[in-house]
Coordinates of C-alpha atoms and ligand atoms in Angstrom, one line a residue:
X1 CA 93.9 -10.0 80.1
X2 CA 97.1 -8.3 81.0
X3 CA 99.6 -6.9 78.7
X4 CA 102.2 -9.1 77.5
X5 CA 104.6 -7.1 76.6
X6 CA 105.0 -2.7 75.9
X7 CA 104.7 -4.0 72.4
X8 CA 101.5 -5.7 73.3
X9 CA 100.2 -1.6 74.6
X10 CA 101.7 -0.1 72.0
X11 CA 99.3 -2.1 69.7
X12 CA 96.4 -1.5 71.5
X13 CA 97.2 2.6 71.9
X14 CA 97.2 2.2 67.9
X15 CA 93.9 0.0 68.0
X16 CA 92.3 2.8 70.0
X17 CA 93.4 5.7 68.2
X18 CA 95.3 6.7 70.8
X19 CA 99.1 6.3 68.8
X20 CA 100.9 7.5 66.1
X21 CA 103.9 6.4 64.3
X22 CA 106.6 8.9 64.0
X23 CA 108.7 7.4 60.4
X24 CA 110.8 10.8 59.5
X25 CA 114.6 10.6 60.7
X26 CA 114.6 11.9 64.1
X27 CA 117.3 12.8 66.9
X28 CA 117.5 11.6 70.6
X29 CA 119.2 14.9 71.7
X30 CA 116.1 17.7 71.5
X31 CA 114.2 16.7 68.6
X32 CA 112.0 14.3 70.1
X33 CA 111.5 16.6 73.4
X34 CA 110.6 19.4 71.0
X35 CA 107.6 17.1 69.4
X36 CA 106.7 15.4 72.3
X37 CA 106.2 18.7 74.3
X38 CA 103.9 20.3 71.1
X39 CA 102.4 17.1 71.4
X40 CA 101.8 16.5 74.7
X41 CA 100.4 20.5 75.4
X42 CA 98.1 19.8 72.6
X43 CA 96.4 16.9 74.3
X44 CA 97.8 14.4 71.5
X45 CA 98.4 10.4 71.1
X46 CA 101.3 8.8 72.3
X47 CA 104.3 8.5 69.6
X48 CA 106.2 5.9 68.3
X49 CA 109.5 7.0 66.9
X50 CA 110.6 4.4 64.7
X51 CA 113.5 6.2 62.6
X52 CA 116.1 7.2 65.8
X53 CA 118.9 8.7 64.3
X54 CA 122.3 6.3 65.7
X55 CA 119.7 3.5 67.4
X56 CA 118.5 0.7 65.9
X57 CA 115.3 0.6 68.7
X58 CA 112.2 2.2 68.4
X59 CA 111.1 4.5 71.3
X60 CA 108.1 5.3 72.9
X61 CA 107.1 8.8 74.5
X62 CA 103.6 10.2 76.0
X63 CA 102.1 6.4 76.8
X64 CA 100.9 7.5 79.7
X65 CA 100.1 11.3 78.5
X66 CA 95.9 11.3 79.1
X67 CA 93.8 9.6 81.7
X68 CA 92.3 7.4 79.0
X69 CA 95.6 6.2 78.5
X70 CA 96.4 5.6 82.0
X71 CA 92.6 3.8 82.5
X72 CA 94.3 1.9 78.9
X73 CA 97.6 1.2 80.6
X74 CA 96.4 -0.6 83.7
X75 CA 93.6 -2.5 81.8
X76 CA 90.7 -0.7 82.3
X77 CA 89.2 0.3 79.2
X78 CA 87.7 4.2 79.8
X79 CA 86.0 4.7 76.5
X80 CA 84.6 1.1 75.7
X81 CA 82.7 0.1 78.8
X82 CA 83.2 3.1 80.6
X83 CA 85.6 2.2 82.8
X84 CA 88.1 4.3 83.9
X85 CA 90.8 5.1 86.7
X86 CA 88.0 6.2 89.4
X87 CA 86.8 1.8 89.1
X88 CA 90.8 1.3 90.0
X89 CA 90.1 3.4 92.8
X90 CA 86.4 1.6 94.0
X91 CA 88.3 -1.8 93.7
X92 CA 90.8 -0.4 96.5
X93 CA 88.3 1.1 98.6
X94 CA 86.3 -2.1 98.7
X95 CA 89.1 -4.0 99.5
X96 CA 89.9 -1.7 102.3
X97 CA 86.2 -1.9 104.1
X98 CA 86.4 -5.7 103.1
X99 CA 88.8 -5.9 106.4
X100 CA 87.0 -3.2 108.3
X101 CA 89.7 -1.9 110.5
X102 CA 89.1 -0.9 114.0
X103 CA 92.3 0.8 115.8
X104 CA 94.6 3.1 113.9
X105 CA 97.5 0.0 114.0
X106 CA 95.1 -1.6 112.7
X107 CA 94.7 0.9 109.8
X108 CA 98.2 0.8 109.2
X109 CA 98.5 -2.4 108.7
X110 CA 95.6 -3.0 106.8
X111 CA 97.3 -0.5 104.7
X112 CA 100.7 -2.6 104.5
X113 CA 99.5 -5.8 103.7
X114 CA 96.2 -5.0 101.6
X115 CA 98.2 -5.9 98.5
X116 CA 100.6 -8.6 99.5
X117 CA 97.7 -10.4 100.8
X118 CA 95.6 -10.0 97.0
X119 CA 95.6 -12.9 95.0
X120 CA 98.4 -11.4 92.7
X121 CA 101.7 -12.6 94.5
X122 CA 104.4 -12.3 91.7
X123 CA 106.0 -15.8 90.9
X124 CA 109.3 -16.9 89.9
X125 CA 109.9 -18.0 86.5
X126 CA 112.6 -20.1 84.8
X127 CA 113.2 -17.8 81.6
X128 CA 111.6 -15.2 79.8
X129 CA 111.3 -12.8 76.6
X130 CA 113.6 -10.2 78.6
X131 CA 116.5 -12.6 78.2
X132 CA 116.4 -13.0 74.3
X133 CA 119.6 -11.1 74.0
X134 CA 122.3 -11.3 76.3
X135 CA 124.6 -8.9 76.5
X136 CA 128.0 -9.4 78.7
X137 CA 129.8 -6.6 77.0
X138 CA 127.1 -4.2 77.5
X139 CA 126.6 -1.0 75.9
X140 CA 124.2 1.9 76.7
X141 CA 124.8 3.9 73.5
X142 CA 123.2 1.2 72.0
X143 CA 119.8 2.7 73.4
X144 CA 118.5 5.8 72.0
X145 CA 118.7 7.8 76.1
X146 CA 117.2 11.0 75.3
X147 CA 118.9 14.4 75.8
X148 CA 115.7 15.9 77.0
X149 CA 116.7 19.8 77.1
X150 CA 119.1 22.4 76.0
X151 CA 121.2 22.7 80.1
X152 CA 121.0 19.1 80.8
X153 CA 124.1 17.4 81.8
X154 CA 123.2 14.5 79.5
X155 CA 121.2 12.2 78.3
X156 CA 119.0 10.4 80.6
X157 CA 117.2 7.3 81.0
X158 CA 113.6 8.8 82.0
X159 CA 111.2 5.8 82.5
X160 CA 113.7 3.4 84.8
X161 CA 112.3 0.8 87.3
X162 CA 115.2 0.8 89.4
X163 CA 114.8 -2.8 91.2
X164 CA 116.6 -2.8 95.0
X165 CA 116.2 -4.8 98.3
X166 CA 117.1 -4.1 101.8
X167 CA 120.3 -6.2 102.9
X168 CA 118.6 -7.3 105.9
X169 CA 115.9 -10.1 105.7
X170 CA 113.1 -10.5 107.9
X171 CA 112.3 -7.0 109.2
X172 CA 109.0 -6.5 110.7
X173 CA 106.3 -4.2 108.3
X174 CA 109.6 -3.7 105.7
X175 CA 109.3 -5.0 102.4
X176 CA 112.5 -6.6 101.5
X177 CA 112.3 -5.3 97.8
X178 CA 111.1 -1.7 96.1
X179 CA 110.8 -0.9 92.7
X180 CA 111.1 3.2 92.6
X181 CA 110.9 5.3 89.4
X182 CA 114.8 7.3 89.8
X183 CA 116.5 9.0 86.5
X184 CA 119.9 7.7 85.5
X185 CA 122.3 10.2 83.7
X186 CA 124.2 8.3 81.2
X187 CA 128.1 8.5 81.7
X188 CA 129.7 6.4 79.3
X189 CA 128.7 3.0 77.7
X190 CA 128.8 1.3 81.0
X191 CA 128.8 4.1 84.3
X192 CA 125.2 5.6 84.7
X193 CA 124.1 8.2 88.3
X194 CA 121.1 7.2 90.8
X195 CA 119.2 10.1 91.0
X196 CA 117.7 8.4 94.4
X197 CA 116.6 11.5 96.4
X198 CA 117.5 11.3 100.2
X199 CA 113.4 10.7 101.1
X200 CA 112.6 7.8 98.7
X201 CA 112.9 4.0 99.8
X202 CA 115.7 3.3 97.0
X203 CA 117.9 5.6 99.0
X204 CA 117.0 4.3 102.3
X205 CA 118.2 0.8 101.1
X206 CA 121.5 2.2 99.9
X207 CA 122.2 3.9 103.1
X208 CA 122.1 0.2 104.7
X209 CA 124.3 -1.3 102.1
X210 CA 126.7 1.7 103.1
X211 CA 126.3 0.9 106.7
X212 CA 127.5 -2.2 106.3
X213 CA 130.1 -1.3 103.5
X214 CA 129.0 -3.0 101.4
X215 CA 128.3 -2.9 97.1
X216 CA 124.8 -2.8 96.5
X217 CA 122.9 -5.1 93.5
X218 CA 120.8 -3.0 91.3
X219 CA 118.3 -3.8 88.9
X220 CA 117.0 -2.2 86.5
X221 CA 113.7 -2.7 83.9
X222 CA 112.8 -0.5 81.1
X223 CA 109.0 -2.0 79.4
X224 CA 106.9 -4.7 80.1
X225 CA 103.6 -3.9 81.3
X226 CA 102.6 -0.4 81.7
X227 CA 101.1 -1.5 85.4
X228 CA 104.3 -2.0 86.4
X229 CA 106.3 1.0 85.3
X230 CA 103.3 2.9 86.9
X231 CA 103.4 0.8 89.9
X232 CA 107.7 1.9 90.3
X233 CA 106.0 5.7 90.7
X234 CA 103.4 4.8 93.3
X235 CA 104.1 6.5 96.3
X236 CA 103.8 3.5 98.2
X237 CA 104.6 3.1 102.6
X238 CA 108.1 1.4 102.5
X239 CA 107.0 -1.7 103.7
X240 CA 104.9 -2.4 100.4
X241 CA 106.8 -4.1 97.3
X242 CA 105.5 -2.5 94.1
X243 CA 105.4 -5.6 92.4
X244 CA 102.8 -6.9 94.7
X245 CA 100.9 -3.5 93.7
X246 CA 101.8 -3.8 89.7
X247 CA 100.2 -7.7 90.2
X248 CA 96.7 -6.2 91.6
X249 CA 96.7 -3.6 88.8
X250 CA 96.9 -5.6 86.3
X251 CA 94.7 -8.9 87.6
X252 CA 97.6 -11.2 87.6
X253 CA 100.8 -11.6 89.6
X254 CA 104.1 -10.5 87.6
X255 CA 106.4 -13.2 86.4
X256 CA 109.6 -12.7 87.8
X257 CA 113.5 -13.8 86.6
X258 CA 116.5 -14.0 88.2
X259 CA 118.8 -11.9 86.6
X260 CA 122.2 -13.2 85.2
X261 CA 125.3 -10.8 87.2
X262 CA 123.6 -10.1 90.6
X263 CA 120.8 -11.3 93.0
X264 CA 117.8 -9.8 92.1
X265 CA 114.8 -10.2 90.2
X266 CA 112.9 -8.2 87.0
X267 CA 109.8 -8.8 85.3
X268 CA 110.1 -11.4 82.8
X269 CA 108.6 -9.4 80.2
X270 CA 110.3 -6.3 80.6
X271 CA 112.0 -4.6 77.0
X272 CA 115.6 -3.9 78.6
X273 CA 117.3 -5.2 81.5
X274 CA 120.2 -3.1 83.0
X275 CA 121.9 -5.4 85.8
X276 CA 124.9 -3.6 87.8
X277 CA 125.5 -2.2 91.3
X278 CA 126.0 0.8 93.5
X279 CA 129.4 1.1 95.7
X280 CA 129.1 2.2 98.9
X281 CA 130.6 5.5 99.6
X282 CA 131.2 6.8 95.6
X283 CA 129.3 10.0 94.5
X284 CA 129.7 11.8 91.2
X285 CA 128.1 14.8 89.7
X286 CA 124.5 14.7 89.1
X287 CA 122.5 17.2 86.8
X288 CA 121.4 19.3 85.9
X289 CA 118.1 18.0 83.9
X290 CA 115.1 19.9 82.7
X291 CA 112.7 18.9 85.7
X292 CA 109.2 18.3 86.1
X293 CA 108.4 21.7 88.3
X294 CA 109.5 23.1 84.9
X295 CA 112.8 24.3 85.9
X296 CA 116.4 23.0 85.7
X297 CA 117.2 20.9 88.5
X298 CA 120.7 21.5 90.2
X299 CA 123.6 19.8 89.5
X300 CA 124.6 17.6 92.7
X301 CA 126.3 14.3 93.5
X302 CA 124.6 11.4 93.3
X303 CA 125.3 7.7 93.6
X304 CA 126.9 5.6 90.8
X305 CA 125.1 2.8 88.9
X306 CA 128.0 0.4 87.4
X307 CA 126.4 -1.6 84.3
X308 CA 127.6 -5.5 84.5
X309 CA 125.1 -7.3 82.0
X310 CA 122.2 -5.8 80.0
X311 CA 119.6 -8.5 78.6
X312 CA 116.5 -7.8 76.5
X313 CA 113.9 -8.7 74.2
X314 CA 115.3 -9.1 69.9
X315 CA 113.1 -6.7 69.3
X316 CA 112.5 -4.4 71.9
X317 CA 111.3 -0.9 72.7
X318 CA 112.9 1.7 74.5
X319 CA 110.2 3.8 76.6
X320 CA 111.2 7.5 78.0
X321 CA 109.3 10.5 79.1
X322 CA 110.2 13.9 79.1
X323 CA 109.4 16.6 82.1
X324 CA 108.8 19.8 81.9
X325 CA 106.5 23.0 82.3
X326 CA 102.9 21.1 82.9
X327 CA 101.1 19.9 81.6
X328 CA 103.3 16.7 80.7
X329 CA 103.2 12.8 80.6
X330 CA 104.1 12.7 84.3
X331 CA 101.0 14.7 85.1
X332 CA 98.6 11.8 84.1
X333 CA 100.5 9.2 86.2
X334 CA 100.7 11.7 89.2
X335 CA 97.1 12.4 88.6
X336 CA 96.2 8.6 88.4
X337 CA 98.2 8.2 91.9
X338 CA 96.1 10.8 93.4
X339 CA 93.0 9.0 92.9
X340 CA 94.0 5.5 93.9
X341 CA 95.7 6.5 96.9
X342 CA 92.5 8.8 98.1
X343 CA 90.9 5.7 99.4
X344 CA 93.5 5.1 101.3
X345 CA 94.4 9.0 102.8
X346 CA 90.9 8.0 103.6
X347 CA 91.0 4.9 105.9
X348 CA 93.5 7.3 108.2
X349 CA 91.4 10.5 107.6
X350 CA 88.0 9.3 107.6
X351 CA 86.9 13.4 107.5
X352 CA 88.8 13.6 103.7
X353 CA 85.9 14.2 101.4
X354 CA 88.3 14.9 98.1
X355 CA 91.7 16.2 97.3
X356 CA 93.1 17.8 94.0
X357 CA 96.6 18.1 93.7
X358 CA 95.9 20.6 90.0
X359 CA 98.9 20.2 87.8
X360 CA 100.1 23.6 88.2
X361 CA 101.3 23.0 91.5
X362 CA 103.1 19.4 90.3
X363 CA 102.0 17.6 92.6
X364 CA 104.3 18.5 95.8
X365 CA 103.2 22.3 95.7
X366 CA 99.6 22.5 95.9
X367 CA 97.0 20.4 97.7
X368 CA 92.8 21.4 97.9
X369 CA 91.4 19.4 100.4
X370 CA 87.6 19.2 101.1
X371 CA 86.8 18.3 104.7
X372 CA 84.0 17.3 106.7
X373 CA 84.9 19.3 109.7
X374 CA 83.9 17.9 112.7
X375 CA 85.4 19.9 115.3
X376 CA 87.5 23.5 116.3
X377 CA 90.7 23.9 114.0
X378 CA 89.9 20.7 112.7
X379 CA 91.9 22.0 109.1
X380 CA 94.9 22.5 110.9
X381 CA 95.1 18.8 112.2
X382 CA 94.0 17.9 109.0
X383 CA 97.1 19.7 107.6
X384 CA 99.4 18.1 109.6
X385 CA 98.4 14.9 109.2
X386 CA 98.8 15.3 105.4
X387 CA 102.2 16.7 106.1
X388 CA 103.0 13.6 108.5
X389 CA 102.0 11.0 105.7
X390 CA 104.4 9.6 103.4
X391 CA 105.5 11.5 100.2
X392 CA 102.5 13.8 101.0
X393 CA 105.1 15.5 103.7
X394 CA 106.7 18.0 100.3
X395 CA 103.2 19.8 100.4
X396 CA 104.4 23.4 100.1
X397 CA 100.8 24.3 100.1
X398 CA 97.8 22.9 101.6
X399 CA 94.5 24.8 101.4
X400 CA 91.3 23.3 103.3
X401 CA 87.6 23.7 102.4
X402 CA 84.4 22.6 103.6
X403 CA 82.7 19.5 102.1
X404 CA 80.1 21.3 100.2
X405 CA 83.5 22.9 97.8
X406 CA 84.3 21.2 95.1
X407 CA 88.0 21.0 95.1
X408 CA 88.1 19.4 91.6
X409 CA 87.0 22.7 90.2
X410 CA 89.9 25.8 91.1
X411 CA 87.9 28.4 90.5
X412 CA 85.0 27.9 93.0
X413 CA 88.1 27.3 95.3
X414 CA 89.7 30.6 95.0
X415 CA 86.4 32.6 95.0
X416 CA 85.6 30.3 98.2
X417 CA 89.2 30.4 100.4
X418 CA 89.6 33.9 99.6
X419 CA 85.8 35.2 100.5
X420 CA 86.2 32.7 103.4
X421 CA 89.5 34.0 105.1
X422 CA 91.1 36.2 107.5
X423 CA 94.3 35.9 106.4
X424 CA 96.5 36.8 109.7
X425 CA 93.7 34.3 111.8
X426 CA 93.7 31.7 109.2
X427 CA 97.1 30.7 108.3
X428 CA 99.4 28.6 109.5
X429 CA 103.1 28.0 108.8
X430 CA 104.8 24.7 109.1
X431 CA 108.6 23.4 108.4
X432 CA 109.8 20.2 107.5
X433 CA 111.3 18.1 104.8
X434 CA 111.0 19.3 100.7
X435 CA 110.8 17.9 97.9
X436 CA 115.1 17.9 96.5
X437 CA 113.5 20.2 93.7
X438 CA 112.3 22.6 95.5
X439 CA 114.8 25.2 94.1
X440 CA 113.3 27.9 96.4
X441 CA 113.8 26.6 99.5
X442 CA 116.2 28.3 101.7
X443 CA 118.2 25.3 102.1
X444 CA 118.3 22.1 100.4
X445 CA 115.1 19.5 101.5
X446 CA 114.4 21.8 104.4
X447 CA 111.3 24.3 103.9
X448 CA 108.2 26.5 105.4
X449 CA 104.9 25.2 104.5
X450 CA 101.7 27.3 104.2
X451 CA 98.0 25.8 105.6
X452 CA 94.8 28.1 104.7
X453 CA 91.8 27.1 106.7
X454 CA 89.1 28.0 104.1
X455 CA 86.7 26.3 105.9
X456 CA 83.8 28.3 107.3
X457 CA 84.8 29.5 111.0
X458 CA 82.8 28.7 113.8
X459 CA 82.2 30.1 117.3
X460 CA 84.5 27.5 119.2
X461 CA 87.1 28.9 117.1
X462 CA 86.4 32.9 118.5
X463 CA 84.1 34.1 115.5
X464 CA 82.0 36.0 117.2
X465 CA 80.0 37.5 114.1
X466 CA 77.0 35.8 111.8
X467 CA 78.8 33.3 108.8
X468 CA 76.4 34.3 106.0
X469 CA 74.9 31.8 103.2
X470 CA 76.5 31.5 99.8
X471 CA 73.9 32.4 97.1
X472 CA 71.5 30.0 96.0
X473 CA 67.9 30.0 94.2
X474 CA 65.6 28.1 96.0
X475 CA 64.7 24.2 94.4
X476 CA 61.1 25.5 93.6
X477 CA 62.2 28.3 91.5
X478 CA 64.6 26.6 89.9
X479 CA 62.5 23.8 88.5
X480 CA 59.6 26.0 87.6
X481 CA 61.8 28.3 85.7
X482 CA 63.0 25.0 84.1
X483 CA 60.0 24.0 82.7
X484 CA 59.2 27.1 81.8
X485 CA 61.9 27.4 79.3
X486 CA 61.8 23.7 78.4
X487 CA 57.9 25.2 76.8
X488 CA 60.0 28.4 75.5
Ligands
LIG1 C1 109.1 10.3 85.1 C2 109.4 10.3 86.6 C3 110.7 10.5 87.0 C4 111.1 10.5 88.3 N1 112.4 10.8 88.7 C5 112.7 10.7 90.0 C6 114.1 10.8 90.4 O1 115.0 11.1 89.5 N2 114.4 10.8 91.7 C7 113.5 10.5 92.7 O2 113.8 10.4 93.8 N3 112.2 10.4 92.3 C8 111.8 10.4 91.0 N4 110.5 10.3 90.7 C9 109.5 10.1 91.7 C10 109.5 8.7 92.3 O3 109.4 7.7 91.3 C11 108.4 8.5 93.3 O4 108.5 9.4 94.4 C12 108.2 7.0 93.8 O5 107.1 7.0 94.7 C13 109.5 6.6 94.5 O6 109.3 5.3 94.9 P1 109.8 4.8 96.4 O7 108.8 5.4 97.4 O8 109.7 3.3 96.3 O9 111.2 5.3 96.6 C14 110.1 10.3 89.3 C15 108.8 10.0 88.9 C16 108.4 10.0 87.6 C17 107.0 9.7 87.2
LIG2 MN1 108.5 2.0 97.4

């Protein structure tokens, strides 16, 4: 059974030992990023803080912090029956060889419409718990928006589901709606930014409105389901709605409303509902904000989000997350991403035998990639495929390994890539688009990228000399030397 509501989660986190309730008086600006981080580096619960100085709502921080509570928030129980996020991951690779695709279209479009075509279609429903309260005369300092850390420009709302669609209908392979994860800097009661980066599909929708010079609806959710605030982070190809993806997660299609100032849709059961628009051509200072590579991200300008309406539950809670130096909450979710979208790097790279993306590297700096190498220099195409697909194209670093490395383990990776390399023969340097937080990068979004074939070299690719063994006892050895100390 799917969640009904955050509440609904945050009852079963409490359930499973896996929440505690903060009481003590506590401040939105600092306070709760101070115990949140101790928390969070300590491997802790989520918290509910249910005292928010100036706020009469409750809010929730680190419900996604630990891959338990990641298997928890899509609805698959890790502890109990031993279920976790690698089933999530099964289920999409057996839906993948359920359509066994033969031409690389055909691939892609497996790809496209493996989730629209699942069971879970969303639905359109009359009313719903998000429209309990109905605010015309909205006001966001109602909402306890965390100030997260000491240089940020403001508070921000950390855990949107920022609800667009493209203006035109009926394009071939585009999804006429996304639901993308984007941070909004609170103005003033009614003005918020859209901290839409250039690459991501919310922005490419804007740039259409702007095109045609027009204002743009916005939507925005805060709670509900976990599946679907995960599902608004999902790297997903363009031309998949995330709603479609949240309805697979979670077993059951999400149950949509119209919303009351614009035309566009939110889950029914979401917490808060902040309805408004974007104008075309307006842009006001963005920034900076504590970020997830650990730094300060710059101050730049960013679109405007205009607040018209905000509807939500009576009693509702307001859901944030806090970035930082890893590990953080984010981490999990990224984590959980690069697990269920292995299977399909997989149906396009059928050589990929693992990836780990290790938190140090948050996710756009550092990729490990085990490979079952097939043929000369195959790393270096399998590098620039990575860098060709999708969000995988901000991969500052990509190192590639043989399939008999363990990529989920770093060490055994840096003794491996660094015994295995020539380092003038076996790099390679790329260039192309950056993650917008990339603060070293030479210029904004553009950047080098580094490939290290770790992979053992053969003579096809002009190693002349023997490739020697790593060390290994032999299997009889072992096992008699095992039962020898099982007697000791
Ligand atoms: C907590 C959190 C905050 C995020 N903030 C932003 C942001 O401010 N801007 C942005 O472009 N992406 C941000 N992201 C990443 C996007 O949500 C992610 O790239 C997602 O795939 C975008 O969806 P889209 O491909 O539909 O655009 C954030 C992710 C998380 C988990
Ligand atoms: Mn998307």
């Amino acid at each position: 059974m799917p969640y009904k509501s955050l509440r609904d989660f945050t009852k079963k986190l409490e359930a499973e030992g896996e929440l505690r309730r903060v009481d003590a008086e506590i401040s939105p600006a600092l306070e709760i990023t101070e115990v949140t981080d101790r928390v969070c580096k300590a491997g802790g619960p989520a918290l509910l803080f249910t005292n928010v100085r100036g706020s009469q709502f409750p809010v929730l921080m680190n419900a996604f912090g630990s891959m338990r509570r990641m298997a928890l928030a899509l609805g698959v129980d890790a502890r109990q029956a031993g279920r976790g996020i690698e089933d999530v991951a099964r289920e999409i690779e057996d839906l993948l060889h359920k359509q066994p695709p033969t031409t690389l279209m055909d691939k892609v479009r497996t790809l496209i419409e493996l989730f629209h075509l699942s069971r879970y279609a969303p639905r359109t429903v009359k009313t719903g718990p998000c429209k309990e309260v109905v605010e015309h005369e909205p006001d966001l300092t109602k909402i306890p928006v965390l100030t997260c850390w000491p240089q940020d420009g403001g508070p921000f709302i950390t855990l949107p589901m920022v609800f667009t669609r493209h203006p035109e209908t009926g394009q071939r392979n585009v999804a006429r709606r996304n639901v993308g994860m984007y941070r909004m800097q609170v103005y003033d009661a009614r003005t918020t930014g859209m901290h839409w980066h250039v690459h991501k599909v919310g922005a490419a929708h804007y740039r259409a409105y702007e095109a045609r010079g027009e204002r743009m609806p916005v939507a925005v959710a805060l709670g509900g389901d976990p599946a679907m605030t995960y599902a608004a982070t999902a790297p997903l190809p363009e031309s998949v709605d995330e709603v479609y993806f949240a309805g697979f997660l979670r077993k059951k299609g999400v149950e949509m409303v119209k919303c009351e100032t614009c035309d566009l849709e939110v889950p029914a059961d979401a917490d808060f509902v902040l309805e408004g628009y974007v104008e075309p051509g307006e842009r006001r200072r963005e920034g900076p904000f504590g970020d997830h590579t650990g730094y300060y991200s710059l101050a730049d300008d960013y679109p405007v989000f205009h607040l018209t309406c905000i509807t939500r539950r009576a009693d509702p809670i307001y859901p944030a997350t806090i970035v930082g130096r890893p590990p953080m909450e984010d981490c999990f979710m990224a984590k959980t991403t690069e697990r269920l979208f292995l299977p399909m790097l997989k149906a396009v790279l059928p050589e990929l035998i693992d990836i780990n993306l290790p938190i140090e590297g948050v996710f756009h700096n550092l990729a490990l990639v085990s490979i079952r190498k097939q043929y000369p220099f195959h790393a270096r195409k399998v590098m620039h495929a990575l860098w060709g697909l999708g969000q995988m194209m901000f991969t500052k670093a990509i190192v590639v390994v043989d399939e008999d490395v363990n990529v989920q383990d770093p060490s055994e990776v840096v003794w491996r890539t660094l015994a295995n390399i020539d380092p003038k023969r076996d790099i390679t340097f790329a260039e192309g688009p950056t993650d917008v937080l990339d603060h070293a990068a030479q210029h904004p979004t553009l950047s080098s990228k580094i490939g290290i074939d770790a992979t053992r070299k053969w003579p096809a690719e002009g190693f002349s000399r023997q490739w020697p063994d790593p060390i290994q006892m032999t299997p009889e050895v072992k096992r008699r030397i095992d039962a020898l100390l099982d007697e000791m």
